[in-house]
Amino acid sequence: MSTLNLHSEVSRPEHYTQGDIETIDAIKAALGEAGFIYFCRGQVIKYMWRCKHKGNQEQDLQKAFFYASLAIGIDPR
């Protein structure tokens, strides 16, 4: 299986990695496993929905892939 090499703006944006814990890890801790999966699914919908309207379709599609990966238990970071 090939893997997508997500650049840092997608997999580890600087503005989400300040301090001792990444924002995505804090969200997972706060929501629990089931809640986190729902959160990720919502993020996939958001990025797919707007990918043609923000000016950087490829990046939004990569973000959708990133969250879909997290939802199925694969952490692409």
PDB file of C-alpha atoms in Angstrom:
ATOM      1  CA  MET A   1       0.000   0.000   0.000  1.00  0.00           C
ATOM      2  CA  SER A   2       1.392   3.406  -0.880  1.00  0.00           C
ATOM      3  CA  THR A   3       1.205   6.282   1.541  1.00  0.00           C
ATOM      4  CA  LEU A   4       0.608   9.950   0.925  1.00  0.00           C
ATOM      5  CA  ASN A   5       3.372  12.157   2.261  1.00  0.00           C
ATOM      6  CA  LEU A   6       1.373  15.007   3.761  1.00  0.00           C
ATOM      7  CA  HIS A   7       3.326  18.194   4.131  1.00  0.00           C
ATOM      8  CA  SER A   8       3.506  19.872   7.522  1.00  0.00           C
ATOM      9  CA  GLU A   9       0.770  22.430   6.747  1.00  0.00           C
ATOM     10  CA  VAL A  10      -1.625  19.488   6.596  1.00  0.00           C
ATOM     11  CA  SER A  11      -0.272  16.962   9.076  1.00  0.00           C
ATOM     12  CA  ARG A  12       1.406  19.254  11.638  1.00  0.00           C
ATOM     13  CA  PRO A  13       0.485  22.899  11.114  1.00  0.00           C
ATOM     14  CA  GLU A  14       2.729  25.128  13.195  1.00  0.00           C
ATOM     15  CA  HIS A  15      -0.209  27.014  14.697  1.00  0.00           C
ATOM     16  CA  TYR A  16      -1.611  23.719  16.091  1.00  0.00           C
ATOM     17  CA  THR A  17       1.623  22.474  17.640  1.00  0.00           C
ATOM     18  CA  GLN A  18       2.342  25.120  20.245  1.00  0.00           C
ATOM     19  CA  GLY A  19       2.953  23.925  23.779  1.00  0.00           C
ATOM     20  CA  ASP A  20       3.216  20.389  25.103  1.00  0.00           C
ATOM     21  CA  ILE A  21       0.262  18.803  23.279  1.00  0.00           C
ATOM     22  CA  GLU A  22      -0.982  19.134  19.719  1.00  0.00           C
ATOM     23  CA  THR A  23      -4.513  20.444  19.346  1.00  0.00           C
ATOM     24  CA  ILE A  24      -5.650  17.242  17.613  1.00  0.00           C
ATOM     25  CA  ASP A  25      -4.472  15.168  20.600  1.00  0.00           C
ATOM     26  CA  ALA A  26      -6.277  17.466  23.035  1.00  0.00           C
ATOM     27  CA  ILE A  27      -9.477  17.126  20.997  1.00  0.00           C
ATOM     28  CA  LYS A  28      -9.163  13.331  21.012  1.00  0.00           C
ATOM     29  CA  ALA A  29      -8.576  13.299  24.774  1.00  0.00           C
ATOM     30  CA  ALA A  30     -11.570  15.564  25.375  1.00  0.00           C
ATOM     31  CA  LEU A  31     -14.004  13.719  23.084  1.00  0.00           C
ATOM     32  CA  GLY A  32     -12.976  10.114  23.667  1.00  0.00           C
ATOM     33  CA  GLU A  33     -12.521   7.585  20.870  1.00  0.00           C
ATOM     34  CA  ALA A  34     -16.098   7.556  19.537  1.00  0.00           C
ATOM     35  CA  GLY A  35     -16.477  11.328  19.726  1.00  0.00           C
ATOM     36  CA  PHE A  36     -13.143  11.792  17.998  1.00  0.00           C
ATOM     37  CA  ILE A  37     -14.230   9.593  15.087  1.00  0.00           C
ATOM     38  CA  TYR A  38     -17.364  11.726  14.659  1.00  0.00           C
ATOM     39  CA  PHE A  39     -15.216  14.871  14.808  1.00  0.00           C
ATOM     40  CA  CYS A  40     -12.914  13.493  12.093  1.00  0.00           C
ATOM     41  CA  ARG A  41     -15.864  12.544   9.891  1.00  0.00           C
ATOM     42  CA  GLY A  42     -17.183  16.084  10.222  1.00  0.00           C
ATOM     43  CA  GLN A  43     -13.791  17.467   9.237  1.00  0.00           C
ATOM     44  CA  VAL A  44     -13.752  15.238   6.136  1.00  0.00           C
ATOM     45  CA  ILE A  45     -17.163  16.602   5.116  1.00  0.00           C
ATOM     46  CA  LYS A  46     -16.010  20.184   5.709  1.00  0.00           C
ATOM     47  CA  TYR A  47     -12.848  19.899   3.639  1.00  0.00           C
ATOM     48  CA  MET A  48     -14.541  17.987   0.810  1.00  0.00           C
ATOM     49  CA  TRP A  49     -17.418  20.461   0.713  1.00  0.00           C
ATOM     50  CA  ARG A  50     -15.261  23.559   0.397  1.00  0.00           C
ATOM     51  CA  CYS A  51     -12.279  22.234  -1.567  1.00  0.00           C
ATOM     52  CA  LYS A  52     -13.274  23.975  -4.808  1.00  0.00           C
ATOM     53  CA  HIS A  53     -14.086  27.294  -3.158  1.00  0.00           C
ATOM     54  CA  LYS A  54     -11.055  28.343  -1.096  1.00  0.00           C
ATOM     55  CA  GLY A  55      -8.350  28.460  -3.735  1.00  0.00           C
ATOM     56  CA  ASN A  56      -6.241  25.498  -2.597  1.00  0.00           C
ATOM     57  CA  GLN A  57      -8.180  22.402  -3.607  1.00  0.00           C
ATOM     58  CA  GLU A  58      -5.231  20.019  -3.275  1.00  0.00           C
ATOM     59  CA  GLN A  59      -4.520  21.079   0.305  1.00  0.00           C
ATOM     60  CA  ASP A  60      -8.162  20.731   1.334  1.00  0.00           C
ATOM     61  CA  LEU A  61      -8.292  17.258  -0.236  1.00  0.00           C
ATOM     62  CA  GLN A  62      -5.117  16.327   1.659  1.00  0.00           C
ATOM     63  CA  LYS A  63      -6.735  17.558   4.885  1.00  0.00           C
ATOM     64  CA  ALA A  64      -9.821  15.440   4.157  1.00  0.00           C
ATOM     65  CA  PHE A  65      -7.531  12.432   3.642  1.00  0.00           C
ATOM     66  CA  PHE A  66      -5.693  13.253   6.886  1.00  0.00           C
ATOM     67  CA  TYR A  67      -8.915  13.263   8.920  1.00  0.00           C
ATOM     68  CA  ALA A  68     -10.281  10.169   7.156  1.00  0.00           C
ATOM     69  CA  SER A  69      -7.047   8.382   8.078  1.00  0.00           C
ATOM     70  CA  LEU A  70      -7.406   9.399  11.712  1.00  0.00           C
ATOM     71  CA  ALA A  71     -11.039   8.213  11.712  1.00  0.00           C
ATOM     72  CA  ILE A  72      -9.957   4.692  10.731  1.00  0.00           C
ATOM     73  CA  GLY A  73      -7.125   4.602  13.234  1.00  0.00           C
ATOM     74  CA  ILE A  74      -4.188   5.559  11.022  1.00  0.00           C
ATOM     75  CA  ASP A  75      -2.249   8.562  12.285  1.00  0.00           C
ATOM     76  CA  PRO A  76      -0.398  10.019   9.268  1.00  0.00           C
ATOM     77  CA  ARG A  77       1.665  12.391  11.367  1.00  0.00           C
TER      78      ARG A  77
END
